[in-house]
């Protein structure tokens, strides 16, 4: 692995403030700051946090849709050796209480839209000493920030490279969310590895539309700051915000496939507007090949990069590069996640024996990299289950690698369907079904079967205006798949449940079938 960095994430921001003080650093909702202005704002926020007693080892938390102040708090708190925990703002009351208490946040920043949701929970927030409202008519953040002294670094930053700077919570689709601790070293290693592949530069403008509680939001933004790239932040990934970002010069974006599908469905004007993007990075959810082909045809001059990663790895660890997307002779690899990023080690391991499997065989993906979390906050047992003694992260993803190092993600280890002793990986079935002209989206799950243990079930969203015959679809899959892999039953629905990052909630789909059964869904 490359030599470990001793930097903290603030160092790069300070570098740009000194070397390019008058260049625009960030834009958000009509406001923009130069590197020097933004540097000074973050110092003031750090000073204001210091006045509240925040220091090394402490945690603050931020609940809101995307707001520039959230990233500012991440940089300011991390400068002091503290961490910013960013819960999913869509969490219900009990879930939100759990996450805030689990993080031990002492200061809670709350977007004005969510104050009415948080106020009734105040007495249950064990460690919170103060709530600061962000935005709206009763904004407290700006006056509080302006009261912070700018000169707080007389003895240098309190943070070290090993300090936790950011706490992001696992999605909670498999039980209680776990706080993933990401250190300065993790975040910088992620930025440097990704920049070797994604080529963001000071001349680009990054569109940051993914939620900041997700690595595709915050860690992507930190990568842009590391590169000295102007960042244009949107509150949400809605059409008006995205079009405004494009009009402001954004030329590089990380998007989830459902957003790309929405743009393509919005018509010629939307498609033409997105032609302004030089590079589209996509991930966080599978991209069906028909959708990818449509996107490549719609934007022939745009570079596409598929990425794969996870929160525990600070974000991205593999990339499928633009040249593969446009090479018809490598179409089979368009379904892969690409190759590992520089400096990242990968193994594919038999989960039963922990022995490496040969190329072409499936196993669990293990990763070793400086991007890897030191562990889950306050959960040593869960950390020990996920990270080996010699530093490998067990991803829980099942995959294989071809003879040229391209990684194919087959399934989640816990989502694998075992029917009659045979392993079925749902993406393999989904890839066949989504090629049918009447199918828009599909999720494949395992359901109880008294004879085979589990049976393969597909849940299908039809193309608008299409009629889908389940029996005809099952017959269609038998042309391309072994019989044991084909769905025994197919349900037709209008919508698939998703989490905020676009991942289909298969646990939610399975739950009704496994009630009162012995299978462990977590």
Coordinates of C-alpha atoms in Angstrom, one line a residue:
X1 CA 0.0 0.0 0.0
X2 CA 1.2 3.6 -0.6
X3 CA 2.8 5.5 2.2
X4 CA 0.3 6.8 4.8
X5 CA -0.5 10.5 4.7
X6 CA -0.1 12.7 7.8
X7 CA -2.4 15.3 6.4
X8 CA -5.9 16.2 7.6
X9 CA -8.7 17.2 5.2
X10 CA -8.5 20.9 6.2
X11 CA -4.9 21.1 4.8
X12 CA -6.0 21.0 1.2
X13 CA -8.6 23.6 1.7
X14 CA -6.0 25.9 3.4
X15 CA -3.6 25.2 0.5
X16 CA -6.2 26.5 -2.0
X17 CA -7.0 29.4 0.1
X18 CA -3.4 30.4 0.1
X19 CA -2.5 29.6 -3.6
X20 CA -5.9 30.6 -5.2
X21 CA -7.6 32.9 -2.7
X22 CA -9.9 34.6 -5.2
X23 CA -11.1 31.6 -7.2
X24 CA -14.6 30.4 -6.5
X25 CA -14.6 27.4 -4.2
X26 CA -18.3 26.6 -3.6
X27 CA -21.8 27.6 -4.8
X28 CA -25.0 26.9 -3.0
X29 CA -28.5 28.4 -3.5
X30 CA -27.2 31.6 -5.1
X31 CA -24.4 32.2 -2.6
X32 CA -20.8 31.6 -3.5
X33 CA -17.5 31.8 -1.7
X34 CA -13.9 32.1 -2.8
X35 CA -11.3 29.7 -1.3
X36 CA -10.1 32.4 1.1
X37 CA -13.7 33.4 2.1
X38 CA -14.7 29.8 2.7
X39 CA -11.5 29.1 4.6
X40 CA -12.2 32.0 6.9
X41 CA -15.9 30.8 7.4
X42 CA -14.7 27.4 8.5
X43 CA -12.2 28.9 10.9
X44 CA -15.0 30.9 12.4
X45 CA -17.2 27.9 12.8
X46 CA -14.3 26.0 14.4
X47 CA -13.9 29.0 16.8
X48 CA -17.6 29.0 17.6
X49 CA -17.5 25.2 18.3
X50 CA -14.5 25.8 20.5
X51 CA -16.5 28.3 22.6
X52 CA -19.1 25.6 23.1
X53 CA -16.4 23.3 24.4
X54 CA -16.1 21.0 21.4
X55 CA -12.7 19.4 21.1
X56 CA -10.7 16.3 20.4
X57 CA -12.9 13.1 20.5
X58 CA -16.2 14.9 20.6
X59 CA -19.1 14.6 18.1
X60 CA -21.5 17.0 16.6
X61 CA -24.4 16.0 14.3
X62 CA -26.2 17.7 11.4
X63 CA -29.8 16.8 10.2
X64 CA -30.9 18.5 7.0
X65 CA -31.3 18.1 3.3
X66 CA -28.1 19.1 1.6
X67 CA -26.8 22.4 3.0
X68 CA -23.3 23.8 2.5
X69 CA -23.2 24.4 6.3
X70 CA -23.1 20.6 6.8
X71 CA -19.8 20.3 4.9
X72 CA -18.5 23.4 6.7
X73 CA -19.2 21.8 10.1
X74 CA -17.5 18.6 9.0
X75 CA -14.3 20.6 8.1
X76 CA -14.5 22.8 11.2
X77 CA -15.2 20.0 13.7
X78 CA -12.5 17.8 12.2
X79 CA -10.0 20.6 12.5
X80 CA -10.6 20.4 16.3
X81 CA -10.2 16.6 16.4
X82 CA -14.0 16.2 16.6
X83 CA -16.3 14.4 14.1
X84 CA -19.5 15.3 12.4
X85 CA -22.2 12.6 12.4
X86 CA -24.7 13.0 9.5
X87 CA -27.9 11.0 10.0
X88 CA -30.3 10.3 7.2
X89 CA -32.9 13.1 7.5
X90 CA -35.6 10.6 6.4
X91 CA -35.3 8.6 9.6
X92 CA -38.4 8.2 11.7
X93 CA -38.4 9.6 15.3
X94 CA -37.3 6.5 17.2
X95 CA -34.6 5.8 14.6
X96 CA -33.4 9.4 14.7
X97 CA -33.2 9.3 18.5
X98 CA -31.2 6.1 18.3
X99 CA -28.7 7.4 15.8
X100 CA -28.1 10.8 17.6
X101 CA -27.6 9.1 20.9
X102 CA -25.4 6.4 19.4
X103 CA -23.2 9.2 17.9
X104 CA -23.0 10.9 21.4
X105 CA -23.4 14.2 19.6
X106 CA -23.1 17.2 22.0
X107 CA -24.2 19.9 19.5
X108 CA -27.1 19.2 17.0
X109 CA -27.5 21.3 13.9
X110 CA -31.0 21.0 12.5
X111 CA -32.3 22.4 9.2
X112 CA -35.4 24.6 9.8
X113 CA -37.6 22.2 7.8
X114 CA -36.9 19.5 10.4
X115 CA -37.1 21.5 13.6
X116 CA -40.7 20.4 14.1
X117 CA -39.7 16.8 13.9
X118 CA -36.8 17.1 16.2
X119 CA -38.3 19.4 18.9
X120 CA -40.6 16.7 20.3
X121 CA -37.6 14.3 20.7
X122 CA -35.5 16.8 22.6
X123 CA -35.9 15.1 26.0
X124 CA -34.8 11.8 24.6
X125 CA -31.5 13.1 23.2
X126 CA -29.2 12.1 26.0
X127 CA -26.0 13.9 25.1
X128 CA -27.2 17.0 23.1
X129 CA -26.4 20.2 24.9
X130 CA -27.6 22.6 22.3
X131 CA -29.6 22.7 19.1
X132 CA -28.7 25.2 16.4
X133 CA -31.3 25.9 13.7
X134 CA -29.9 26.2 10.1
X135 CA -31.7 28.3 7.5
X136 CA -35.2 29.7 7.4
X137 CA -36.6 32.9 8.9
X138 CA -35.1 32.0 12.3
X139 CA -31.7 31.0 11.3
X140 CA -29.3 30.7 14.2
X141 CA -26.3 29.3 12.3
X142 CA -25.0 32.5 10.7
X143 CA -25.1 34.7 13.8
X144 CA -23.6 31.9 15.9
X145 CA -20.8 31.3 13.3
X146 CA -20.0 35.0 13.0
X147 CA -19.5 35.1 16.8
X148 CA -16.6 32.6 16.5
X149 CA -13.0 33.9 16.7
X150 CA -11.2 33.3 13.4
X151 CA -7.7 32.9 14.9
X152 CA -7.9 29.6 16.8
X153 CA -4.9 27.7 15.4
X154 CA -2.1 29.3 17.4
X155 CA -0.8 25.8 18.3
X156 CA -1.8 24.1 15.1
X157 CA -4.7 21.8 14.4
X158 CA -5.8 19.6 17.2
X159 CA -6.6 16.8 14.7
X160 CA -4.3 14.0 13.6
X161 CA -4.6 11.8 10.5
X162 CA -6.0 9.0 12.6
X163 CA -8.8 11.1 14.2
X164 CA -12.3 10.3 13.1
X165 CA -13.6 13.2 11.0
X166 CA -16.9 11.9 9.8
X167 CA -19.5 9.4 11.0
X168 CA -21.9 8.1 8.4
X169 CA -24.5 5.6 9.3
X170 CA -25.2 2.3 7.5
X171 CA -28.6 2.4 5.7
X172 CA -30.3 0.4 8.4
X173 CA -31.9 -2.0 5.8
X174 CA -30.6 -4.9 7.8
X175 CA -31.3 -3.8 11.4
X176 CA -30.1 -0.9 13.5
X177 CA -27.8 1.5 11.7
X178 CA -24.1 1.3 12.6
X179 CA -22.0 4.4 12.8
X180 CA -19.1 4.0 10.3
X181 CA -16.1 6.0 11.5
X182 CA -14.0 7.6 8.7
X183 CA -10.7 9.2 9.6
X184 CA -8.7 12.0 7.9
X185 CA -6.4 9.3 6.6
X186 CA -9.4 7.3 5.1
X187 CA -10.9 10.3 3.4
X188 CA -7.6 11.6 1.9
X189 CA -6.7 8.1 0.7
X190 CA -10.1 7.9 -1.0
X191 CA -9.6 11.3 -2.6
X192 CA -6.2 10.6 -4.0
X193 CA -7.0 7.1 -5.4
X194 CA -10.2 8.4 -7.1
X195 CA -8.5 11.5 -8.5
X196 CA -6.0 9.2 -10.3
X197 CA -9.0 7.8 -12.2
X198 CA -11.7 10.4 -12.3
X199 CA -9.3 13.3 -13.3
X200 CA -11.2 16.1 -11.6
X201 CA -9.1 19.3 -11.9
X202 CA -9.3 23.0 -10.9
X203 CA -11.0 23.7 -14.3
X204 CA -13.9 21.4 -13.5
X205 CA -17.1 22.1 -11.6
X206 CA -18.5 19.2 -9.5
X207 CA -22.2 18.9 -9.2
X208 CA -22.8 17.6 -5.7
X209 CA -26.4 16.4 -5.6
X210 CA -26.2 13.2 -3.7
X211 CA -27.2 13.4 0.0
X212 CA -24.4 14.4 2.3
X213 CA -25.3 11.6 4.7
X214 CA -24.1 9.3 2.0
X215 CA -20.4 8.7 0.9
X216 CA -21.5 9.7 -2.6
X217 CA -22.3 13.1 -1.2
X218 CA -19.8 14.0 1.4
X219 CA -16.8 11.9 0.4
X220 CA -17.3 12.9 -3.3
X221 CA -17.4 16.6 -2.2
X222 CA -14.2 16.2 -0.1
X223 CA -12.5 14.6 -3.2
X224 CA -13.4 17.8 -5.1
X225 CA -12.0 20.1 -2.5
X226 CA -8.8 18.0 -2.4
X227 CA -8.5 18.6 -6.1
X228 CA -9.2 22.3 -5.8
X229 CA -12.4 21.8 -8.0
X230 CA -15.3 24.2 -7.7
X231 CA -18.3 22.6 -6.1
X232 CA -21.9 23.4 -7.0
X233 CA -24.2 22.0 -4.2
X234 CA -27.9 21.3 -4.7
X235 CA -30.3 20.8 -1.8
X236 CA -31.8 17.8 -3.6
X237 CA -31.4 16.0 -6.9
X238 CA -34.6 17.5 -8.3
X239 CA -35.0 18.8 -11.8
X240 CA -34.9 22.6 -11.1
X241 CA -31.8 22.2 -8.9
X242 CA -30.0 20.0 -11.4
X243 CA -30.7 22.3 -14.4
X244 CA -29.6 25.3 -12.4
X245 CA -26.3 23.6 -11.6
X246 CA -25.8 22.8 -15.3
X247 CA -26.5 26.4 -16.2
X248 CA -23.9 27.5 -13.6
X249 CA -21.3 25.5 -15.3
X250 CA -21.3 22.1 -13.6
X251 CA -19.6 19.6 -15.9
X252 CA -19.0 16.6 -13.7
X253 CA -21.6 14.7 -11.6
X254 CA -22.1 11.6 -9.5
X255 CA -25.6 10.4 -10.1
X256 CA -27.6 7.3 -9.2
X257 CA -29.2 5.3 -12.0
X258 CA -32.8 6.3 -11.1
X259 CA -31.9 10.0 -11.6
X260 CA -30.4 9.2 -15.0
X261 CA -33.6 7.2 -15.9
X262 CA -35.7 10.2 -14.9
X263 CA -33.7 12.6 -17.1
X264 CA -34.0 10.3 -20.1
X265 CA -37.8 10.1 -19.5
X266 CA -38.2 13.8 -19.1
X267 CA -37.8 14.5 -22.9
X268 CA -35.5 16.2 -25.4
X269 CA -35.0 19.4 -23.4
X270 CA -33.8 17.6 -20.3
X271 CA -31.6 15.3 -22.4
X272 CA -30.0 18.3 -24.2
X273 CA -29.3 20.1 -21.0
X274 CA -27.5 17.1 -19.5
X275 CA -25.3 17.0 -22.6
X276 CA -23.3 19.8 -20.9
X277 CA -21.8 17.1 -18.6
X278 CA -18.4 16.0 -19.7
X279 CA -18.4 13.1 -17.2
X280 CA -21.1 11.2 -15.5
X281 CA -20.1 9.0 -12.6
X282 CA -22.8 6.5 -11.6
X283 CA -23.2 4.0 -8.9
X284 CA -24.8 3.2 -5.5
X285 CA -27.4 1.1 -7.3
X286 CA -27.3 -1.3 -10.2
X287 CA -27.5 0.3 -13.7
X288 CA -29.6 -2.0 -16.0
X289 CA -27.9 -2.5 -19.3
X290 CA -30.8 -1.2 -21.4
X291 CA -30.8 2.0 -19.3
X292 CA -27.0 2.3 -19.8
X293 CA -27.3 1.8 -23.5
X294 CA -29.9 4.5 -23.7
X295 CA -27.7 6.9 -21.7
X296 CA -24.7 6.3 -23.9
X297 CA -26.8 6.9 -27.0
X298 CA -28.4 10.1 -25.6
X299 CA -25.0 11.6 -24.6
X300 CA -22.4 10.4 -27.2
X301 CA -19.8 13.0 -26.1
X302 CA -20.1 12.3 -22.3
X303 CA -17.6 10.1 -20.5
X304 CA -19.3 7.5 -18.3
X305 CA -17.6 6.0 -15.3
X306 CA -19.3 3.3 -13.2
X307 CA -18.1 3.0 -9.6
X308 CA -18.5 0.5 -6.8
X309 CA -17.8 1.0 -3.1
X310 CA -19.3 1.2 0.3
X311 CA -19.4 3.4 3.3
X312 CA -16.9 1.3 5.2
X313 CA -14.4 2.1 2.4
X314 CA -15.0 5.8 2.4
X315 CA -16.7 5.4 -0.9
X316 CA -15.3 4.1 -4.2
X317 CA -12.9 1.2 -4.7
X318 CA -13.4 0.2 -8.3
X319 CA -14.2 2.0 -11.5
X320 CA -15.3 1.0 -15.0
X321 CA -13.6 3.5 -17.2
X322 CA -15.1 5.5 -20.2
X323 CA -13.2 3.6 -22.9
X324 CA -14.9 0.3 -21.9
X325 CA -18.3 1.9 -22.1
X326 CA -17.8 2.9 -25.7
X327 CA -16.1 -0.3 -26.8
X328 CA -18.6 -2.7 -28.4
X329 CA -16.1 -5.6 -28.2
X330 CA -16.2 -5.3 -24.3
X331 CA -20.0 -5.1 -23.9
X332 CA -20.0 -8.0 -21.5
X333 CA -17.8 -5.9 -19.2
X334 CA -20.3 -3.1 -19.1
X335 CA -22.1 -5.2 -16.5
X336 CA -18.9 -5.2 -14.3
X337 CA -17.9 -2.8 -11.6
X338 CA -14.5 -2.3 -13.4
X339 CA -11.1 -2.7 -11.8
X340 CA -9.8 -1.8 -8.4
X341 CA -8.6 1.8 -7.9
X342 CA -4.8 2.4 -7.4
X343 CA -3.4 1.2 -4.1
X344 CA -6.4 -1.0 -3.2
X345 CA -6.0 -4.7 -2.6
X346 CA -8.8 -7.2 -3.3
X347 CA -9.4 -10.8 -2.6
X348 CA -12.3 -13.1 -3.5
X349 CA -12.8 -15.5 -0.8
X350 CA -14.9 -18.6 -0.1
X351 CA -17.0 -17.4 2.8
X352 CA -17.1 -20.9 4.3
X353 CA -13.3 -21.6 4.3
X354 CA -11.8 -18.1 4.0
X355 CA -9.6 -19.4 1.2
X356 CA -9.2 -17.5 -2.1
X357 CA -11.1 -18.8 -5.0
X358 CA -9.7 -18.9 -8.6
X359 CA -10.6 -16.3 -11.3
X360 CA -14.1 -16.8 -12.6
X361 CA -15.4 -18.4 -9.4
X362 CA -17.7 -16.5 -7.0
X363 CA -16.9 -15.6 -3.5
X364 CA -17.0 -12.8 -1.0
X365 CA -15.1 -9.6 -1.9
X366 CA -12.5 -8.7 0.7
X367 CA -10.7 -5.3 0.6
X368 CA -7.5 -3.9 2.2
X369 CA -6.8 -0.2 1.8
X370 CA -6.1 3.0 3.7
X371 CA -9.6 4.0 2.8
X372 CA -11.0 1.3 5.2
X373 CA -12.8 2.4 8.3
X374 CA -11.1 1.6 11.7
X375 CA -14.5 0.3 12.8
X376 CA -18.1 0.9 13.8
X377 CA -18.6 3.4 16.6
X378 CA -19.0 1.8 19.9
X379 CA -19.5 -1.7 18.4
X380 CA -16.3 -3.7 18.8
X381 CA -18.0 -7.1 18.1
X382 CA -19.5 -5.8 14.8
X383 CA -16.1 -4.4 13.9
X384 CA -14.4 -7.7 14.6
X385 CA -16.9 -9.5 12.4
X386 CA -16.3 -7.1 9.5
X387 CA -12.5 -6.6 9.7
X388 CA -9.9 -9.4 10.0
X389 CA -6.9 -9.2 12.2
X390 CA -4.6 -8.5 9.2
X391 CA -6.8 -5.6 8.0
X392 CA -9.1 -7.0 5.4
X393 CA -12.7 -5.8 5.3
X394 CA -15.3 -8.5 4.6
X395 CA -17.6 -6.6 2.3
X396 CA -20.6 -9.0 2.4
X397 CA -20.8 -8.7 -1.3
X398 CA -20.6 -11.8 -3.5
X399 CA -18.6 -11.4 -6.8
X400 CA -16.1 -12.8 -9.2
X401 CA -13.2 -11.4 -11.2
X402 CA -12.4 -12.2 -14.8
X403 CA -8.9 -13.0 -16.3
X404 CA -8.2 -9.2 -16.8
X405 CA -9.2 -8.1 -13.3
X406 CA -12.7 -6.8 -14.0
X407 CA -14.9 -7.3 -10.9
X408 CA -18.5 -8.5 -11.3
X409 CA -20.8 -8.0 -8.3
X410 CA -23.2 -10.8 -8.1
X411 CA -25.2 -10.3 -4.9
X412 CA -25.1 -9.6 -1.2
X413 CA -23.9 -12.6 0.8
X414 CA -27.1 -12.4 2.9
X415 CA -29.3 -12.0 -0.1
X416 CA -28.1 -15.1 -1.9
X417 CA -30.9 -17.5 -2.7
X418 CA -30.3 -21.2 -1.9
X419 CA -32.8 -23.3 -3.7
X420 CA -32.5 -27.1 -3.6
X421 CA -28.8 -26.7 -2.6
X422 CA -28.0 -24.5 -5.6
X423 CA -26.9 -20.9 -5.1
X424 CA -28.8 -18.3 -7.1
X425 CA -27.5 -14.7 -7.3
X426 CA -30.4 -12.4 -7.9
X427 CA -28.6 -9.9 -10.2
X428 CA -28.0 -12.7 -12.7
X429 CA -31.8 -13.2 -12.9
X430 CA -32.5 -9.5 -12.8
X431 CA -30.2 -8.8 -15.8
X432 CA -32.2 -11.3 -17.9
X433 CA -35.6 -9.9 -16.9
X434 CA -34.7 -6.3 -17.4
X435 CA -33.8 -7.0 -21.0
X436 CA -37.5 -7.9 -21.7
X437 CA -39.1 -4.9 -23.5
X438 CA -42.1 -4.8 -21.2
X439 CA -39.9 -4.6 -18.0
X440 CA -38.8 -1.3 -16.5
X441 CA -37.4 -2.5 -13.2
X442 CA -37.1 -5.8 -11.3
X443 CA -36.1 -7.1 -7.9
X444 CA -35.4 -10.8 -7.4
X445 CA -35.7 -12.3 -3.9
X446 CA -35.9 -15.7 -2.2
X447 CA -39.2 -16.8 -0.6
X448 CA -40.0 -19.9 1.5
X449 CA -40.5 -23.2 -0.3
X450 CA -41.4 -26.3 1.5
X451 CA -39.7 -28.6 -1.0
X452 CA -36.6 -26.6 -2.0
X453 CA -36.1 -24.4 1.0
X454 CA -36.3 -21.2 -1.0
X455 CA -37.9 -20.4 -4.3
X456 CA -36.9 -17.6 -6.7
X457 CA -39.5 -14.8 -6.9
X458 CA -39.3 -11.7 -9.2
X459 CA -41.1 -8.5 -8.5
X460 CA -41.5 -6.5 -11.7
X461 CA -42.4 -2.9 -12.5
X462 CA -43.7 -2.7 -16.1
X463 CA -42.8 -0.1 -18.7
X464 CA -45.4 2.6 -18.7
X465 CA -48.4 1.4 -20.8
X466 CA -47.1 -2.2 -21.1
X467 CA -49.0 -5.3 -20.0
X468 CA -46.9 -8.0 -18.4
X469 CA -47.9 -11.6 -18.3
X470 CA -46.0 -13.4 -15.4
X471 CA -46.1 -16.8 -17.1
X472 CA -44.7 -15.3 -20.4
X473 CA -41.9 -13.7 -18.4
X474 CA -41.0 -17.0 -16.7
X475 CA -40.9 -18.7 -20.0
X476 CA -38.7 -15.9 -21.3
X477 CA -36.1 -16.4 -18.5
X478 CA -35.9 -20.1 -19.4
X479 CA -34.4 -19.2 -22.7
X480 CA -31.4 -17.7 -20.9
X481 CA -31.1 -19.3 -17.5
X482 CA -30.8 -22.7 -15.9
X483 CA -34.3 -23.8 -14.7
X484 CA -33.4 -23.6 -11.0
X485 CA -32.5 -19.9 -11.5
X486 CA -35.7 -19.0 -13.2
X487 CA -38.5 -17.4 -11.1
X488 CA -41.2 -19.7 -9.9
X489 CA -43.5 -16.7 -9.4
X490 CA -43.6 -13.1 -10.5
X491 CA -45.5 -10.2 -8.9
X492 CA -46.4 -7.1 -10.8
X493 CA -46.1 -3.8 -8.9
X494 CA -46.2 0.0 -9.7
X495 CA -43.1 0.9 -7.6
X496 CA -40.2 -0.8 -5.8
X497 CA -39.3 0.4 -2.3
X498 CA -35.9 2.2 -2.2
X499 CA -33.7 3.8 0.4
X500 CA -32.6 7.4 -0.2
X501 CA -29.5 6.4 -2.2
X502 CA -31.7 4.4 -4.7
X503 CA -31.0 0.9 -3.4
X504 CA -34.0 -1.4 -3.6
X505 CA -35.1 -2.5 -0.1
X506 CA -35.1 -6.2 -0.7
X507 CA -35.5 -6.9 3.0
X508 CA -38.8 -5.0 2.9
X509 CA -39.9 -7.0 -0.1
X510 CA -38.9 -10.3 1.6
X511 CA -40.4 -9.6 5.0
X512 CA -44.0 -10.6 4.4
X513 CA -43.0 -14.0 3.2
X514 CA -40.6 -14.8 6.0
X515 CA -42.7 -13.7 9.0
X516 CA -42.8 -16.5 11.6
X517 CA -40.1 -18.3 9.7
X518 CA -36.7 -19.2 11.1
X519 CA -34.6 -17.5 8.4
X520 CA -32.7 -14.5 9.8
X521 CA -33.3 -11.5 7.6
X522 CA -30.6 -9.3 9.3

